[in-house]
């Protein structure tokens, strides 16, 4: 397994694309989070709002670049034909996919940590000026606060899971454009459908099974009863999607020709 990990790490760090995608993910996440924090106001006590979730809004955009990166890790090799070289050097195909998953999780986790901490810092600096103060029932964001720490750690895990889901999708489909379209459709279309459906039962069900709508409940620190699932249960749904995609992709990788 160690040679496989070394090979994947070498491929990731010796090309410019992954680095730019990770930097773009950090920038997009922090920028959207700062923008979201700057446009809301809390003008009176009890104004509501969830400062932690609001400050992590950018994760909804940053996950797009994570998905693109993860897809290219596999489907990019199919596009160039390099997958044959990879599987010749590492004939244990399950180990090859596992190595890709481990390296991807590591780099997305590191970049996600920077993005999440930057987003929370932006929220901590911006929100008090918009009325989110102790006088209005909102304390400054701090990782010493249990719910805020859970929202931050959960957001990092969520980004890593989106990467693994996308990696599995790419192993299944083997085409970059189709894989990216499939992942983004899965992430963004289910929430849209849930809003379009008038039946509250079906709306809640779609929110419970969608990898994004369920997974991002981990960011909620207030009004948890309004969420489709509990925070960790919601993240578990995203983990189930990622596991299913990886298992299916691994099985197909072992049975199909490169």
CSV table of C-alpha atoms in Angstrom, one decimal:
chain,number,residue,atom,x,y,z
A,1,UNK,CA,0.0,0.0,0.0
A,2,UNK,CA,2.9,2.4,0.8
A,3,UNK,CA,4.2,2.4,-2.9
A,4,UNK,CA,0.6,3.1,-4.1
A,5,UNK,CA,0.3,6.0,-1.7
A,6,UNK,CA,3.7,7.4,-2.7
A,7,UNK,CA,2.7,7.2,-6.4
A,8,UNK,CA,-0.6,9.0,-5.9
A,9,UNK,CA,1.0,11.7,-3.8
A,10,UNK,CA,3.7,12.2,-6.4
A,11,UNK,CA,1.1,12.5,-9.2
A,12,UNK,CA,-1.0,15.0,-7.1
A,13,UNK,CA,1.9,17.3,-6.2
A,14,UNK,CA,3.8,17.3,-9.5
A,15,UNK,CA,1.0,18.8,-11.6
A,16,UNK,CA,-0.4,22.3,-11.2
A,17,UNK,CA,-4.1,21.5,-11.6
A,18,UNK,CA,-4.8,20.1,-8.1
A,19,UNK,CA,-3.0,22.9,-6.3
A,20,UNK,CA,-5.0,25.6,-8.2
A,21,UNK,CA,-8.3,23.8,-7.6
A,22,UNK,CA,-7.5,23.6,-3.9
A,23,UNK,CA,-6.5,27.3,-3.7
A,24,UNK,CA,-9.7,28.1,-5.6
A,25,UNK,CA,-11.8,26.1,-3.2
A,26,UNK,CA,-10.3,28.0,-0.3
A,27,UNK,CA,-10.8,31.4,-1.9
A,28,UNK,CA,-14.3,30.6,-3.1
A,29,UNK,CA,-15.4,29.3,0.3
A,30,UNK,CA,-14.1,32.2,2.3
A,31,UNK,CA,-15.3,34.8,-0.2
A,32,UNK,CA,-18.8,33.5,-0.3
A,33,UNK,CA,-18.9,33.1,3.4
A,34,UNK,CA,-17.7,36.7,3.9
A,35,UNK,CA,-20.2,37.9,1.4
A,36,UNK,CA,-23.1,36.1,3.1
A,37,UNK,CA,-22.0,37.5,6.5
A,38,UNK,CA,-21.9,41.0,5.1
A,39,UNK,CA,-25.4,41.2,3.8
A,40,UNK,CA,-27.4,40.0,6.8
A,41,UNK,CA,-28.4,42.2,9.7
A,42,UNK,CA,-29.7,41.6,13.2
A,43,UNK,CA,-31.3,44.8,14.4
A,44,UNK,CA,-33.0,43.6,17.6
A,45,UNK,CA,-32.9,41.0,20.3
A,46,UNK,CA,-34.2,37.7,19.2
A,47,UNK,CA,-33.7,38.4,15.5
A,48,UNK,CA,-32.8,34.8,14.9
A,49,UNK,CA,-30.2,33.5,12.5
A,50,UNK,CA,-27.4,31.0,12.9
A,51,UNK,CA,-24.1,32.8,12.9
A,52,UNK,CA,-22.0,29.6,12.5
A,53,UNK,CA,-24.1,28.2,9.7
A,54,UNK,CA,-24.2,31.6,8.0
A,55,UNK,CA,-20.4,32.0,8.3
A,56,UNK,CA,-19.9,28.6,6.6
A,57,UNK,CA,-22.2,29.3,3.6
A,58,UNK,CA,-19.2,29.2,1.3
A,59,UNK,CA,-18.9,25.4,1.7
A,60,UNK,CA,-21.8,25.1,-0.7
A,61,UNK,CA,-19.6,26.7,-3.4
A,62,UNK,CA,-16.3,25.2,-2.3
A,63,UNK,CA,-17.6,21.7,-2.7
A,64,UNK,CA,-17.9,22.2,-6.4
A,65,UNK,CA,-14.1,22.6,-6.8
A,66,UNK,CA,-13.6,19.6,-4.5
A,67,UNK,CA,-15.8,17.5,-6.8
A,68,UNK,CA,-13.9,18.6,-9.9
A,69,UNK,CA,-10.6,17.8,-8.3
A,70,UNK,CA,-11.8,14.3,-7.1
A,71,UNK,CA,-13.2,13.5,-10.5
A,72,UNK,CA,-10.0,14.4,-12.3
A,73,UNK,CA,-8.0,12.2,-10.0
A,74,UNK,CA,-9.7,9.1,-11.7
A,75,UNK,CA,-11.5,10.2,-14.8
A,76,UNK,CA,-8.6,12.4,-15.9
A,77,UNK,CA,-6.4,9.3,-16.1
A,78,UNK,CA,-9.0,7.6,-18.2
A,79,UNK,CA,-9.1,10.6,-20.5
A,80,UNK,CA,-5.3,10.6,-21.1
A,81,UNK,CA,-4.9,6.8,-21.1
A,82,UNK,CA,-2.6,7.0,-18.0
A,83,UNK,CA,-4.9,4.7,-16.1
A,84,UNK,CA,-3.3,1.8,-18.0
A,85,UNK,CA,0.1,2.8,-16.6
A,86,UNK,CA,-1.3,3.2,-13.1
A,87,UNK,CA,-3.0,-0.2,-13.1
A,88,UNK,CA,0.1,-1.9,-14.6
A,89,UNK,CA,2.3,-0.4,-11.9
A,90,UNK,CA,-0.4,-1.2,-9.2
A,91,UNK,CA,-2.2,-4.4,-10.4
A,92,UNK,CA,-4.2,-4.6,-7.2
A,93,UNK,CA,-6.9,-2.3,-8.4
A,94,UNK,CA,-8.8,-2.0,-5.1
A,95,UNK,CA,-5.5,-0.8,-3.5
A,96,UNK,CA,-5.0,1.7,-6.3
A,97,UNK,CA,-8.4,3.2,-5.7
A,98,UNK,CA,-7.9,3.2,-1.9
A,99,UNK,CA,-4.6,5.0,-2.3
A,100,UNK,CA,-6.3,7.7,-4.4
A,101,UNK,CA,-9.0,8.0,-1.7
A,102,UNK,CA,-6.5,8.3,1.1
A,103,UNK,CA,-4.4,11.0,-0.6
A,104,UNK,CA,-7.5,12.9,-1.8
A,105,UNK,CA,-9.0,12.8,1.8
A,106,UNK,CA,-5.7,14.2,3.2
A,107,UNK,CA,-5.4,17.1,0.8
A,108,UNK,CA,-9.0,18.0,0.8
A,109,UNK,CA,-9.0,17.8,4.6
A,110,UNK,CA,-6.0,20.2,4.9
A,111,UNK,CA,-7.4,22.7,2.4
A,112,UNK,CA,-10.9,22.4,3.9
A,113,UNK,CA,-9.5,23.2,7.3
A,114,UNK,CA,-8.0,26.4,6.0
A,115,UNK,CA,-11.2,27.3,4.2
A,116,UNK,CA,-13.5,26.6,7.2
A,117,UNK,CA,-11.3,28.5,9.6
A,118,UNK,CA,-11.0,31.4,7.2
A,119,UNK,CA,-14.8,31.5,6.9
A,120,UNK,CA,-15.3,31.4,10.6
A,121,UNK,CA,-12.8,34.2,11.0
A,122,UNK,CA,-14.6,36.3,8.4
A,123,UNK,CA,-17.9,35.7,10.2
A,124,UNK,CA,-16.3,36.6,13.6
A,125,UNK,CA,-15.0,39.9,12.2
A,126,UNK,CA,-18.0,40.9,10.0
A,127,UNK,CA,-21.2,39.7,11.9
A,128,UNK,CA,-20.8,41.9,15.1
A,129,UNK,CA,-20.8,45.0,12.9
A,130,UNK,CA,-24.2,43.9,11.4
A,131,UNK,CA,-25.8,43.5,14.8
A,132,UNK,CA,-24.9,40.0,15.8
A,133,UNK,CA,-23.8,41.0,19.2
A,134,UNK,CA,-24.3,39.7,22.8
A,135,UNK,CA,-26.9,42.4,23.3
A,136,UNK,CA,-29.0,40.7,20.6
A,137,UNK,CA,-28.4,37.2,21.9
A,138,UNK,CA,-25.4,36.3,19.6
A,139,UNK,CA,-22.0,35.7,21.1
A,140,UNK,CA,-18.8,36.0,19.0
A,141,UNK,CA,-18.0,32.9,17.0
A,142,UNK,CA,-15.4,30.7,18.9
A,143,UNK,CA,-14.2,27.2,18.5
A,144,UNK,CA,-14.4,26.9,22.3
A,145,UNK,CA,-18.1,26.8,21.8
A,146,UNK,CA,-19.2,23.1,21.3
A,147,UNK,CA,-21.8,23.6,18.6
A,148,UNK,CA,-19.5,25.9,16.6
A,149,UNK,CA,-16.6,23.5,16.9
A,150,UNK,CA,-19.0,20.7,15.7
A,151,UNK,CA,-20.1,22.8,12.7
A,152,UNK,CA,-16.5,23.5,11.8
A,153,UNK,CA,-15.2,20.0,12.1
A,154,UNK,CA,-18.3,18.6,10.4
A,155,UNK,CA,-17.9,21.0,7.5
A,156,UNK,CA,-14.3,19.7,7.0
A,157,UNK,CA,-15.5,16.1,7.1
A,158,UNK,CA,-18.3,17.0,4.7
A,159,UNK,CA,-15.9,18.4,2.1
A,160,UNK,CA,-13.8,15.2,2.4
A,161,UNK,CA,-16.9,13.1,1.9
A,162,UNK,CA,-17.9,15.0,-1.2
A,163,UNK,CA,-14.4,14.3,-2.5
A,164,UNK,CA,-14.9,10.6,-1.9
A,165,UNK,CA,-18.4,10.6,-3.4
A,166,UNK,CA,-17.0,12.3,-6.5
A,167,UNK,CA,-14.0,9.9,-6.7
A,168,UNK,CA,-16.4,6.9,-6.6
A,169,UNK,CA,-18.6,8.5,-9.3
A,170,UNK,CA,-15.6,9.0,-11.5
A,171,UNK,CA,-14.6,5.3,-11.1
A,172,UNK,CA,-18.1,4.3,-12.1
A,173,UNK,CA,-18.6,6.6,-15.1
A,174,UNK,CA,-14.9,7.1,-16.2
A,175,UNK,CA,-15.7,10.3,-18.1
A,176,UNK,CA,-14.8,13.7,-16.5
A,177,UNK,CA,-17.6,15.8,-17.8
A,178,UNK,CA,-20.3,13.2,-17.2
A,179,UNK,CA,-19.0,12.5,-13.7
A,180,UNK,CA,-18.8,16.2,-12.7
A,181,UNK,CA,-22.3,16.7,-14.1
A,182,UNK,CA,-23.6,13.7,-12.2
A,183,UNK,CA,-22.1,14.8,-8.9
A,184,UNK,CA,-23.2,18.4,-9.2
A,185,UNK,CA,-26.7,17.3,-10.2
A,186,UNK,CA,-26.9,15.0,-7.2
A,187,UNK,CA,-25.7,17.8,-4.9
A,188,UNK,CA,-27.8,20.7,-6.2
A,189,UNK,CA,-30.8,19.4,-8.0
A,190,UNK,CA,-32.3,17.4,-5.0
A,191,UNK,CA,-32.6,20.6,-2.9
A,192,UNK,CA,-34.2,22.4,-5.8
A,193,UNK,CA,-36.7,19.6,-6.2
A,194,UNK,CA,-37.5,19.6,-2.5
A,195,UNK,CA,-38.3,23.3,-2.7
A,196,UNK,CA,-40.4,22.8,-5.9
A,197,UNK,CA,-42.6,20.0,-4.4
A,198,UNK,CA,-45.6,21.3,-2.6
A,199,UNK,CA,-46.1,18.2,-0.4
A,200,UNK,CA,-44.3,18.7,3.0
A,201,UNK,CA,-43.7,15.0,3.4
A,202,UNK,CA,-41.9,14.6,0.1
A,203,UNK,CA,-40.0,17.8,0.6
A,204,UNK,CA,-38.7,16.6,4.0
A,205,UNK,CA,-37.8,13.2,2.5
A,206,UNK,CA,-35.8,14.7,-0.3
A,207,UNK,CA,-34.0,16.9,2.2
A,208,UNK,CA,-33.2,13.8,4.3
A,209,UNK,CA,-31.8,11.7,1.5
A,210,UNK,CA,-29.9,14.4,-0.4
A,211,UNK,CA,-26.1,14.3,0.2
A,212,UNK,CA,-25.9,18.1,0.4
A,213,UNK,CA,-29.2,19.0,2.2
A,214,UNK,CA,-28.6,16.2,4.8
A,215,UNK,CA,-24.9,16.6,5.2
A,216,UNK,CA,-24.9,20.4,5.7
A,217,UNK,CA,-27.2,20.0,8.8
A,218,UNK,CA,-23.9,19.5,10.6
A,219,UNK,CA,-23.5,23.2,10.3
A,220,UNK,CA,-26.6,24.1,12.2
A,221,UNK,CA,-26.2,25.3,15.8
A,222,UNK,CA,-29.6,26.7,16.4
A,223,UNK,CA,-33.2,25.6,15.7
A,224,UNK,CA,-32.1,22.0,15.2
A,225,UNK,CA,-35.8,20.9,15.2
A,226,UNK,CA,-36.2,22.7,11.9
A,227,UNK,CA,-33.5,20.5,10.3
A,228,UNK,CA,-34.5,17.4,8.2
A,229,UNK,CA,-32.1,15.3,10.4
A,230,UNK,CA,-29.9,15.6,13.4
A,231,UNK,CA,-26.4,17.0,12.6
A,232,UNK,CA,-24.4,13.8,12.8
A,233,UNK,CA,-27.2,11.7,11.3
A,234,UNK,CA,-27.3,14.1,8.3
A,235,UNK,CA,-23.5,13.8,7.8
A,236,UNK,CA,-24.0,10.0,8.0
A,237,UNK,CA,-26.3,10.2,5.0
A,238,UNK,CA,-23.5,11.9,3.0
A,239,UNK,CA,-21.1,9.3,4.2
A,240,UNK,CA,-23.5,6.6,3.0
A,241,UNK,CA,-23.5,8.1,-0.4
A,242,UNK,CA,-19.7,8.3,-0.5
A,243,UNK,CA,-19.4,4.7,0.6
A,244,UNK,CA,-21.9,3.4,-1.9
A,245,UNK,CA,-20.1,5.3,-4.7
A,246,UNK,CA,-16.7,4.0,-3.7
A,247,UNK,CA,-17.8,0.4,-3.3
A,248,UNK,CA,-19.5,0.4,-6.6
A,249,UNK,CA,-16.6,2.2,-8.3
A,250,UNK,CA,-14.1,-0.2,-6.8
A,251,UNK,CA,-16.1,-3.2,-7.9
A,252,UNK,CA,-16.4,-2.0,-11.5
A,253,UNK,CA,-12.7,-1.1,-11.5
A,254,UNK,CA,-11.9,-4.7,-10.7
A,255,UNK,CA,-14.1,-6.2,-13.3
A,256,UNK,CA,-13.8,-3.9,-16.3
A,257,UNK,CA,-11.0,-3.4,-18.7
A,258,UNK,CA,-9.0,-0.2,-18.4
